[in-house]
mmCIF file of C-alpha atoms in Angstrom:
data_model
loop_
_atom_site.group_PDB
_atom_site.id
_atom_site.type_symbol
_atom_site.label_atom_id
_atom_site.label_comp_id
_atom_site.label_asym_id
_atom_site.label_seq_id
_atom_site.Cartn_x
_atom_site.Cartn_y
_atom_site.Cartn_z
ATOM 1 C CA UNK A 1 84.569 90.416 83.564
ATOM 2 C CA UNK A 2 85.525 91.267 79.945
ATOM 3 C CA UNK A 3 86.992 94.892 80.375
ATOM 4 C CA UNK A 4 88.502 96.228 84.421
ATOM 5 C CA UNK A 5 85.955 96.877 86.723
ATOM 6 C CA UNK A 6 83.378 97.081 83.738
ATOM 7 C CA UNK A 7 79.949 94.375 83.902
ATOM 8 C CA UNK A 8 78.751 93.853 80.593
ATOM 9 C CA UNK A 9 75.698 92.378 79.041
ATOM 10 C CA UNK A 10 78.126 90.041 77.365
ATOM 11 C CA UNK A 11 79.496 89.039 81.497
ATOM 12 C CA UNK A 12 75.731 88.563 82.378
ATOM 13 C CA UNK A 13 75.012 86.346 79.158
ATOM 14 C CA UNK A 14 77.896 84.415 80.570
ATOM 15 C CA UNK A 15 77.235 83.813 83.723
ATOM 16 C CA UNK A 16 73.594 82.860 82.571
ATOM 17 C CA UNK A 17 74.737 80.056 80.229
ATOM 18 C CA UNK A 18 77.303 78.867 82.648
ATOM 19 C CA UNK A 19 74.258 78.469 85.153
ATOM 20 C CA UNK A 20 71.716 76.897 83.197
ATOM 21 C CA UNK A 21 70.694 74.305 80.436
ATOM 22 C CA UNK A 22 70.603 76.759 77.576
ATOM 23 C CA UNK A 23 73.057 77.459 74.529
ATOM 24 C CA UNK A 24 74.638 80.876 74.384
ATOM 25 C CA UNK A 25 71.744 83.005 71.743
ATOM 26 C CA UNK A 26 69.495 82.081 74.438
ATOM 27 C CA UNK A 27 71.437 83.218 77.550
ATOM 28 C CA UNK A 28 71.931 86.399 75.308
ATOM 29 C CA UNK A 29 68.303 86.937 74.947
ATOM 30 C CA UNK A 30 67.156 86.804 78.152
ATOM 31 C CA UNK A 31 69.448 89.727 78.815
ATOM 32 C CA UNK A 32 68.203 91.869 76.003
ATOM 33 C CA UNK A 33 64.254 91.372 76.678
ATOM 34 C CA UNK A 34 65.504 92.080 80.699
ATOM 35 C CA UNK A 35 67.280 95.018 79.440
ATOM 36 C CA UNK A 36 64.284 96.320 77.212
ATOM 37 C CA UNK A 37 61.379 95.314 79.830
ATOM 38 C CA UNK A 38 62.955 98.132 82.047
ATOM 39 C CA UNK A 39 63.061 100.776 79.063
ATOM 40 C CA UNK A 40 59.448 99.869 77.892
ATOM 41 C CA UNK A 41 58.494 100.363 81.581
ATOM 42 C CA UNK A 42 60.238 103.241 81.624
ATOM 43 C CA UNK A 43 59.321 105.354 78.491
ATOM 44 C CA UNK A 44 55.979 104.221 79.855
ATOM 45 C CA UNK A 45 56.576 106.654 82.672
ATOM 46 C CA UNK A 46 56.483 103.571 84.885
ATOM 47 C CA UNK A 47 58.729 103.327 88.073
ATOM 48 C CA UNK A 48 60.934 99.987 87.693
ATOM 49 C CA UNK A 49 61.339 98.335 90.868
ATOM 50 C CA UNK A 50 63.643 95.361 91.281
ATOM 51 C CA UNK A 51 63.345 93.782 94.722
ATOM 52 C CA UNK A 52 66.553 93.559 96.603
ATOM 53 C CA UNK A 53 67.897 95.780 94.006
ATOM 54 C CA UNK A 54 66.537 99.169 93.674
ATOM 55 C CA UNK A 55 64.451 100.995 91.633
ATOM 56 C CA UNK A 56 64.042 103.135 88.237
ATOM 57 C CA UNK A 57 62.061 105.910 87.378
ATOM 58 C CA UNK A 58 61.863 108.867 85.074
ATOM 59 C CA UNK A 59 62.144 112.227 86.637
ATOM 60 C CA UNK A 60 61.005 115.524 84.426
ATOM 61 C CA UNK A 61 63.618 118.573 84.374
ATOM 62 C CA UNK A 62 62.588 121.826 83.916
ATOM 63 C CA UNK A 63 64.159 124.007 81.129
ATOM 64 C CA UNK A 64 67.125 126.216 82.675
ATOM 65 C CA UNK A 65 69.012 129.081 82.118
ATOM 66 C CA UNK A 66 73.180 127.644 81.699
ATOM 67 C CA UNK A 67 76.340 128.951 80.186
ATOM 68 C CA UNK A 68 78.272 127.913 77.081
ATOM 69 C CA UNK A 69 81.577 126.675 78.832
ATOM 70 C CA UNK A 70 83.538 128.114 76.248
ATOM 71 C CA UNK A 71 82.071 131.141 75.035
ATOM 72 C CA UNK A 72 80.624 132.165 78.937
ATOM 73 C CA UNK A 73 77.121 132.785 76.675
ATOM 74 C CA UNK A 74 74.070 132.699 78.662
ATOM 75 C CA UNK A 75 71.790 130.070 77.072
ATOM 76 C CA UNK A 76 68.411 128.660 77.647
ATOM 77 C CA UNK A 77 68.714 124.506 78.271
ATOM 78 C CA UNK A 78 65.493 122.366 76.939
ATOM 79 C CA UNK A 79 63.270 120.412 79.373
ATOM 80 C CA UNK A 80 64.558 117.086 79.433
ATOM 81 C CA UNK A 81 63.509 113.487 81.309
ATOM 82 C CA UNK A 82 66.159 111.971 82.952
ATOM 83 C CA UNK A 83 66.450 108.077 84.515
ATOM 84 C CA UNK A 84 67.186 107.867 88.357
ATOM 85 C CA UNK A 85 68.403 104.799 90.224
ATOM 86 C CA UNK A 86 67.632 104.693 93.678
ATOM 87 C CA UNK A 87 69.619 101.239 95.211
ATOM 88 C CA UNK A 88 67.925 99.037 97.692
ATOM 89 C CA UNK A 89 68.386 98.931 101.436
ATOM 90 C CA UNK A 90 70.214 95.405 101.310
ATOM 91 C CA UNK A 91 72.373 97.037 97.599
ATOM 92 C CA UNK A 92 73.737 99.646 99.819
ATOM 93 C CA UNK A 93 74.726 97.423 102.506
ATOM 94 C CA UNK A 94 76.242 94.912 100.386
ATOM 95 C CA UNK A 95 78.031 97.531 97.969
ATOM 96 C CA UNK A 96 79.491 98.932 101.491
ATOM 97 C CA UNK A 97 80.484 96.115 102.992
ATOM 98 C CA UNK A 98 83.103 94.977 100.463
ATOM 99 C CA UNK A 99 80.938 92.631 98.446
ATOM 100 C CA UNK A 100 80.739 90.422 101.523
ATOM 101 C CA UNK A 101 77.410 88.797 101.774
ATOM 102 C CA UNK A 102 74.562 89.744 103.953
ATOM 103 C CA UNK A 103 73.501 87.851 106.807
ATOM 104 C CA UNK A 104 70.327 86.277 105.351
ATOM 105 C CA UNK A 105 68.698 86.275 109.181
ATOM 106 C CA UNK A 106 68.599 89.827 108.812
ATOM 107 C CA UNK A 107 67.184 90.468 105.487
ATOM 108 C CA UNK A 108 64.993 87.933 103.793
ATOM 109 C CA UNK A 109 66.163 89.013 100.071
ATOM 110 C CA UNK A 110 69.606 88.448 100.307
ATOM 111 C CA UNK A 111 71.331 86.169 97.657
ATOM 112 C CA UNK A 112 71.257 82.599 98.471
ATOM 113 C CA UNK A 113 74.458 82.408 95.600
ATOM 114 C CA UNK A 114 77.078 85.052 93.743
ATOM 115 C CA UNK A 115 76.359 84.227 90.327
ATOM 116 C CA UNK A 116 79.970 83.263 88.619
ATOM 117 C CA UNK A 117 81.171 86.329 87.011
ATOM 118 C CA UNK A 118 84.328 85.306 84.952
ATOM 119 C CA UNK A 119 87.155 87.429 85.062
#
């Protein structure tokens, strides 16, 4: 990975190039249409969903009353749409145990390969 503990679209391009027959400008386009596929869906008002991954959608907040941090004012905050990322089953279980993989017996979508992130 290029910065500590930081994945970046540059790591992804990477590890795409390193794993198939394609120059570098290519690798780095697949990741930007992935990248905007998932905000078209989203400003779409679509729910993402990424199987053995998890899924995005766009939740609506409600304007809210809040305070000015500084000042202690009372001030009205504007309605807003937020993104929410709700991990997978087999995520969460990988994320907690270690990185360690999954038995594949007991879940079908578990990676068959760690892709070669460089450090």
């Amino acid at each position: 990975m290029s910065k500590k503990n930081c994945l970046t679209k540059a790591d992804l391009a990477d590890s795409i190039f390193s794993m198939m027959p394609i120059d570098k400008s290519q690798a780095n386009q697949i990741v930007e249409d992935f990248i905007e596929l998932i905000k078209v869906g989203l400003e779409q008002d679509e729910k993402v969903m990424i199987s053995g991954y998890g899924s995005f959608e766009v939740n609506s907040k409600s304007a809210r009353r809040g305070r000015n941090p500084q000042t202690g004012e009372s001030i009205i905050l504007r309605s807003r749409k937020v993104v929410k990322f709700k991990p997978s089953q087999i995520l969460r279980k990988s994320v907690n145990n270690d990185g360690s993989p999954i038995d594949e017996q007991e879940d079908s979508f578990a990676p068959k390969s760690r892709l070669p992130f460089r450090s």
